[in-house]
PDB file of C-alpha atoms in Angstrom:
ATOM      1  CA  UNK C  35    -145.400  32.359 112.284  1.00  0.00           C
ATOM      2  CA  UNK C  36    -141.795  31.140 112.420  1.00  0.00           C
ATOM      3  CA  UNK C  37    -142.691  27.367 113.464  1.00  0.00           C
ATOM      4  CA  UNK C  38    -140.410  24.190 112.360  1.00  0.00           C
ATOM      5  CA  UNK C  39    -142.353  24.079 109.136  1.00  0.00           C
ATOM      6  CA  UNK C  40    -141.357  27.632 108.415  1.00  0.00           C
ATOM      7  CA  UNK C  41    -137.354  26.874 108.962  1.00  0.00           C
ATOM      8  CA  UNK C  42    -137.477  23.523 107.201  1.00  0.00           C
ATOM      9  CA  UNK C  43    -138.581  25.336 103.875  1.00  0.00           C
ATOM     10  CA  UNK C  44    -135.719  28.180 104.392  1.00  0.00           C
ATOM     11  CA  UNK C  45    -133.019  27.514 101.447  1.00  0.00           C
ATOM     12  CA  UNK C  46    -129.908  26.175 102.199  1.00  0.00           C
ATOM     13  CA  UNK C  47    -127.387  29.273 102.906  1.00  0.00           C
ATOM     14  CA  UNK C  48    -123.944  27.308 101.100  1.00  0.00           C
ATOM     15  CA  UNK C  49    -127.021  26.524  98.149  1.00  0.00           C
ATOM     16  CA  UNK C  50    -127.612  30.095  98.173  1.00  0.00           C
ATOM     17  CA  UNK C  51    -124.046  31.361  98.043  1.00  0.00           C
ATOM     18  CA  UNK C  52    -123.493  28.696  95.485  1.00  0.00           C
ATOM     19  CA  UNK C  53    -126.052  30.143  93.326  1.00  0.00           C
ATOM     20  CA  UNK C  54    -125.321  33.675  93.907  1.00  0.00           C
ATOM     21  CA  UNK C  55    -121.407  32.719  92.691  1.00  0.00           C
ATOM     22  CA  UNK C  56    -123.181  31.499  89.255  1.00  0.00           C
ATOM     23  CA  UNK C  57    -125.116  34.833  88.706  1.00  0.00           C
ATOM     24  CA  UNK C  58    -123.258  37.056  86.036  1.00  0.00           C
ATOM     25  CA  UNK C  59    -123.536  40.228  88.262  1.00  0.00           C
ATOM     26  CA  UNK C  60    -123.686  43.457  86.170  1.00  0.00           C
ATOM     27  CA  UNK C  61    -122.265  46.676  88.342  1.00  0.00           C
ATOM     28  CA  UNK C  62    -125.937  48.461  87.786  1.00  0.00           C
ATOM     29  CA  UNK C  63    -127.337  45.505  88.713  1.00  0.00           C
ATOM     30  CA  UNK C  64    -130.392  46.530  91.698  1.00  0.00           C
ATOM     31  CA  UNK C  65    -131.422  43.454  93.586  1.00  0.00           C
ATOM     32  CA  UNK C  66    -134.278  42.246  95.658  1.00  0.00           C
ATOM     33  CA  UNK C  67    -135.035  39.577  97.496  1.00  0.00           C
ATOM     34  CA  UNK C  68    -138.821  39.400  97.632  1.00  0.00           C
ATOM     35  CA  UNK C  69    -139.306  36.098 100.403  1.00  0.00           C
ATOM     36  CA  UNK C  70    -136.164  36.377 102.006  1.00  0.00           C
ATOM     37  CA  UNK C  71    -137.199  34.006 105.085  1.00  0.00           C
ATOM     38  CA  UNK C  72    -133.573  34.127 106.996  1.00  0.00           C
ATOM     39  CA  UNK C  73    -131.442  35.480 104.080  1.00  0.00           C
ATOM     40  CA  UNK C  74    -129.467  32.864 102.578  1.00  0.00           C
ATOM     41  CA  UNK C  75    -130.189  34.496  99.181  1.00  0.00           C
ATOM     42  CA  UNK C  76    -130.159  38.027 100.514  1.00  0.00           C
ATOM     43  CA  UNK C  77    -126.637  37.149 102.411  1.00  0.00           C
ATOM     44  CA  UNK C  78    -125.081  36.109  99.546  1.00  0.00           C
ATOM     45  CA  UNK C  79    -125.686  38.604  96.849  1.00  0.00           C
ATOM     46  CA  UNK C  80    -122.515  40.636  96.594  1.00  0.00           C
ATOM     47  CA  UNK C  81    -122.235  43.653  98.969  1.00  0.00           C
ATOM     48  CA  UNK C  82    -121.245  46.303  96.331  1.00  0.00           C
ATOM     49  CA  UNK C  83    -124.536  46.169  94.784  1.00  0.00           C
ATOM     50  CA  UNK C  84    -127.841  47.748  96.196  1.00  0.00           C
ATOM     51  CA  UNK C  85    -130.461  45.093  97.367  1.00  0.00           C
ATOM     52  CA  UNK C  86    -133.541  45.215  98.841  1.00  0.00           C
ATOM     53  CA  UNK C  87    -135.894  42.569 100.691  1.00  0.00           C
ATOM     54  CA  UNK C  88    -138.955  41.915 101.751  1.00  0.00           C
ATOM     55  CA  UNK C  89    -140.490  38.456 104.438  1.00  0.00           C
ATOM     56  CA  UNK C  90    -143.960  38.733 105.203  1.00  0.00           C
ATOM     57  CA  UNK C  91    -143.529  37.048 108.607  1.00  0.00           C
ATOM     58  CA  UNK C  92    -141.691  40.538 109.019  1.00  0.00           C
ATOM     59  CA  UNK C  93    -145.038  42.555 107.587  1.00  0.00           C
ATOM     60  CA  UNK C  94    -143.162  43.070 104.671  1.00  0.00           C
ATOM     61  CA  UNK C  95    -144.780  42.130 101.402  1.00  0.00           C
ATOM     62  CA  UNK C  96    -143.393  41.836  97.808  1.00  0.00           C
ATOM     63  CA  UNK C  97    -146.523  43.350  96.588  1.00  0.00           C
ATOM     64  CA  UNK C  98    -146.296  46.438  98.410  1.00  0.00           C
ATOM     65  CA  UNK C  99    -142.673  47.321  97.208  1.00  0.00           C
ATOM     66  CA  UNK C 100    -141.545  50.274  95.401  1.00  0.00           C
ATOM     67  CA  UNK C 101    -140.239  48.750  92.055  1.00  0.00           C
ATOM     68  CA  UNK C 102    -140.252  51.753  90.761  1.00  0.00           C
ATOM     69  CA  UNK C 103    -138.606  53.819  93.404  1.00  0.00           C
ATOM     70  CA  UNK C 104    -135.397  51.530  94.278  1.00  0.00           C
ATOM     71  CA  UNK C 105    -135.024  50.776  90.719  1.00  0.00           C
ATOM     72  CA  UNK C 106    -135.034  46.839  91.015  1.00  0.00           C
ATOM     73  CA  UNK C 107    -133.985  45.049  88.047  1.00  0.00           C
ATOM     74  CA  UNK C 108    -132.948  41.726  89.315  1.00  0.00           C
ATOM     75  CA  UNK C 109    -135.281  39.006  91.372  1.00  0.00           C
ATOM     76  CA  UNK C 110    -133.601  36.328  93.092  1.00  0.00           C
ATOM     77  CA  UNK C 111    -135.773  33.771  95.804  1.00  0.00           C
ATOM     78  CA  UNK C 112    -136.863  30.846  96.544  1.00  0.00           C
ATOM     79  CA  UNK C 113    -140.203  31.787  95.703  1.00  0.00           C
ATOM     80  CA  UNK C 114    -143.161  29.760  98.014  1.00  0.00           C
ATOM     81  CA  UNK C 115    -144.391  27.289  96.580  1.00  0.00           C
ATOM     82  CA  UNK C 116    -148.241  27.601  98.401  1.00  0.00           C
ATOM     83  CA  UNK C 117    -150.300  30.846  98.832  1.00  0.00           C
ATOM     84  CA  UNK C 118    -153.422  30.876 100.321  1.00  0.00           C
ATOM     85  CA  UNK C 119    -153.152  26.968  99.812  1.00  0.00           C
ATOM     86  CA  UNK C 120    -152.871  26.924  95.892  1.00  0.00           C
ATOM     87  CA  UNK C 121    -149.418  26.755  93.588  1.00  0.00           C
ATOM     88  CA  UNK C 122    -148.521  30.111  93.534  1.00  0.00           C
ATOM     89  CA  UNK C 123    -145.518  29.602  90.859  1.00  0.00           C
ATOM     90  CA  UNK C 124    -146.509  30.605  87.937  1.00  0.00           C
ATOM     91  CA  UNK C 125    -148.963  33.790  89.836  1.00  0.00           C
ATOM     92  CA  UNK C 126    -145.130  35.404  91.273  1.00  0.00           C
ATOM     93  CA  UNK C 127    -143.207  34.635  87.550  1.00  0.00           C
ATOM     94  CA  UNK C 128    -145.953  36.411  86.117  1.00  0.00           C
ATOM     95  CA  UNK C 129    -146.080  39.111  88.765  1.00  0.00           C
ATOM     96  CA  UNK C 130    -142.434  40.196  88.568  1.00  0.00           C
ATOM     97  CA  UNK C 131    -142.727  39.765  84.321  1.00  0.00           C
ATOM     98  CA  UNK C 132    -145.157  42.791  84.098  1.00  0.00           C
ATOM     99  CA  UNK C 133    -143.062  45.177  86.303  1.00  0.00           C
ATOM    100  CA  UNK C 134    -140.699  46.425  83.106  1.00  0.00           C
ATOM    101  CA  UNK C 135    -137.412  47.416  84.914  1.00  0.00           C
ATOM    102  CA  UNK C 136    -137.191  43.697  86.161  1.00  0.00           C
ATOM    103  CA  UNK C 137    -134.449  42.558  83.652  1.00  0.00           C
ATOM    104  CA  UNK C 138    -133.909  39.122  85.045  1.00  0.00           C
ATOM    105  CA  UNK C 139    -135.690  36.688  87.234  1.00  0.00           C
ATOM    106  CA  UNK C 140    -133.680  33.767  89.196  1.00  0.00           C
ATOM    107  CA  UNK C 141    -136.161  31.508  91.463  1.00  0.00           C
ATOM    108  CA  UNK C 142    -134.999  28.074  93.151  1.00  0.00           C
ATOM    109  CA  UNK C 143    -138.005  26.063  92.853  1.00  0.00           C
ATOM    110  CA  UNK C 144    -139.050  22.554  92.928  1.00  0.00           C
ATOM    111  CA  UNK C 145    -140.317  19.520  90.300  1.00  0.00           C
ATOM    112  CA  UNK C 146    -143.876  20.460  91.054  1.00  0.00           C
ATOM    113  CA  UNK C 147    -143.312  24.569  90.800  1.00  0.00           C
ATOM    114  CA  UNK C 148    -141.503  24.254  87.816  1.00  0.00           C
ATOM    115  CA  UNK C 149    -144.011  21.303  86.056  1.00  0.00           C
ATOM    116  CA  UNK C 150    -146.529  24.568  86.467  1.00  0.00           C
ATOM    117  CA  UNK C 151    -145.341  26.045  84.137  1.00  0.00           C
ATOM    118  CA  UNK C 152    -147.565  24.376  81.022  1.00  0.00           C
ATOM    119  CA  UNK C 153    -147.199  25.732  77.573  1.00  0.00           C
ATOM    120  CA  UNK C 154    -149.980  28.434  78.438  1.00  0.00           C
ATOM    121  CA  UNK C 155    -148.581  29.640  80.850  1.00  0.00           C
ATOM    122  CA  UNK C 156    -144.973  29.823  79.454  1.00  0.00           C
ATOM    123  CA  UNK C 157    -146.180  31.719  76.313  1.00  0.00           C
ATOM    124  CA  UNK C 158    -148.254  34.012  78.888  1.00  0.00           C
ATOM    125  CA  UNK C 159    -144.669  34.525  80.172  1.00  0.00           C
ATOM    126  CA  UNK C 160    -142.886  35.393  77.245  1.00  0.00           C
ATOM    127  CA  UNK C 161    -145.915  37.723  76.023  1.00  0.00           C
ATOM    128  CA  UNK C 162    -144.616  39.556  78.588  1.00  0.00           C
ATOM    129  CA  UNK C 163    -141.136  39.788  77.340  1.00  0.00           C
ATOM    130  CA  UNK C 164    -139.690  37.219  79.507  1.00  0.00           C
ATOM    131  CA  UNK C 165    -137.545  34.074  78.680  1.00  0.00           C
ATOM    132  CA  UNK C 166    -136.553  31.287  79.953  1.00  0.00           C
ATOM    133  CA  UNK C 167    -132.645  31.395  79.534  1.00  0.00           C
ATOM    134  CA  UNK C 168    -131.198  29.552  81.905  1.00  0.00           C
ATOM    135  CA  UNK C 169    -131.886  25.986  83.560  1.00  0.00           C
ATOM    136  CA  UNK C 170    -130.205  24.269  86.090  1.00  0.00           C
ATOM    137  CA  UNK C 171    -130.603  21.354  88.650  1.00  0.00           C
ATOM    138  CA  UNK C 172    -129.732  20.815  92.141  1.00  0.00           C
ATOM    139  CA  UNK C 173    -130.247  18.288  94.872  1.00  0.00           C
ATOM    140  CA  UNK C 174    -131.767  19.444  98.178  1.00  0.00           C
ATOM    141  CA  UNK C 175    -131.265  16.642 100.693  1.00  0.00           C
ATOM    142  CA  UNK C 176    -133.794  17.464 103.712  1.00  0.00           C
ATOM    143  CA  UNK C 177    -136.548  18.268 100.981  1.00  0.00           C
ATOM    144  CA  UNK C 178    -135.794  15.124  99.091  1.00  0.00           C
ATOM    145  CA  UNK C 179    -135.635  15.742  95.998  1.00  0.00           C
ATOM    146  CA  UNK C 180    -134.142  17.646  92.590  1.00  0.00           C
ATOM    147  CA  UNK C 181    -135.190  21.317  92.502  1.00  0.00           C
ATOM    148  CA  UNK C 182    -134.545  23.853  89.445  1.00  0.00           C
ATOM    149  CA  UNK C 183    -132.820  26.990  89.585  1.00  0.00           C
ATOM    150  CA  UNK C 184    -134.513  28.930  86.264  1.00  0.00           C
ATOM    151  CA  UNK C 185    -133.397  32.399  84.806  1.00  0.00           C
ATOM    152  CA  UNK C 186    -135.773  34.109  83.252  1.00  0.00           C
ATOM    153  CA  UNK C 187    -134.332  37.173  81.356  1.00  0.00           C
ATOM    154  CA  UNK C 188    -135.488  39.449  78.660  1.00  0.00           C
ATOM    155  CA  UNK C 189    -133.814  38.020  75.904  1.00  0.00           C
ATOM    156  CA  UNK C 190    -135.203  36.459  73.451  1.00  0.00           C
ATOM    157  CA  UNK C 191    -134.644  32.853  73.854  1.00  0.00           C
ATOM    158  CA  UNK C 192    -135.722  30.010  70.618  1.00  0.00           C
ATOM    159  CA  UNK C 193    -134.398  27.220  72.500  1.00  0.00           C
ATOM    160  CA  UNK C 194    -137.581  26.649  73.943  1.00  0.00           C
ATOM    161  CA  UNK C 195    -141.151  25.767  71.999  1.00  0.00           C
ATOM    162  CA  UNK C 196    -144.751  24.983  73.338  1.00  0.00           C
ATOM    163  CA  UNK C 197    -147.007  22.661  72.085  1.00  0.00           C
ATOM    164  CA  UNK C 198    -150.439  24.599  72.717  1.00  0.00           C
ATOM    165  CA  UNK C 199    -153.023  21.269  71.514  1.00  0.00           C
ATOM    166  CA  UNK C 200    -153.966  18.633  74.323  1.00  0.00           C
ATOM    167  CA  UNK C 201    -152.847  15.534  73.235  1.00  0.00           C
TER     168      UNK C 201
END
């Protein structure tokens, strides 16, 4: 249902377009847009490329696209952060790891989405041939508060380690 709640989470369009501008498009790139709410991020991905969306308000779901049909090798969203009332972060990064044509993963997410990600569940990640290559930071004034723009890709990335033990 497309209530205030549902516009206030939509991601700012010039944020979008500001992101998309920072993306090192590749010409074969394939693009999709799996919560694309009122397409800031779908808006601003450069025309000459194909893209592809999905918004569930629209009966549309991510889960039911053909990844392997349309070729999709890019993700870009601002992914929810609740489904079915639980932290769904980590449960989409995951999801869009194991489909093998997906080359790169950008999500906008927030402090909490990102602090998800515990050392499990990064090396659950990179099992899956997915890296953490790219982190960057942006302020979000009607959400109050510093949100993360992370690139996953499927490079091989040592900048990163993850202390497994509980401490």
């Amino acid at each position: 249902m497309k209530d205030d709640l549902y516009y206030f989470h939509q991601s700012p369009k010039e944020l979008a377009k500001d992101i998309c501008s920072n993306v090192v498009w590749e010409t074969d790139d394939i693009v999709f847009e799996p919560f694309a709410g009122e397409n800031a991020f779908f808006d601003a991905i450069p025309n000459e490329l194909s893209k592809f969306r999905t918004e569930i308000e629209e009966g549309l779901c991510y889960k039911d696209f053909d990844y392997i049909g349309t070729g999709v090798n890019t993700i870009i969203s601002n992914p929810p952060f609740r489904i079915d009332g639980k932290n769904a972060f980590f449960d989409i990064v995951i999801f869009f790891s194991k489909i093998r044509s997906v080359k790169k993963i950008i999500f906008l997410c927030s402090d909490i989405c990102f602090g998800s990600l515990t050392p499990k569940r990064m090396m659950k990640i990179n099992q899956e041939g997915m890296f953490i290559t790219k982190l960057d930071t942006c302020n979000v004034k009607k959400w109050r508060g510093r949100y993360r723009i992370i690139t996953f890709e499927r490079t091989y990335n040592d900048s990163f380690n993850y202390y497994l033990n509980m401490y």
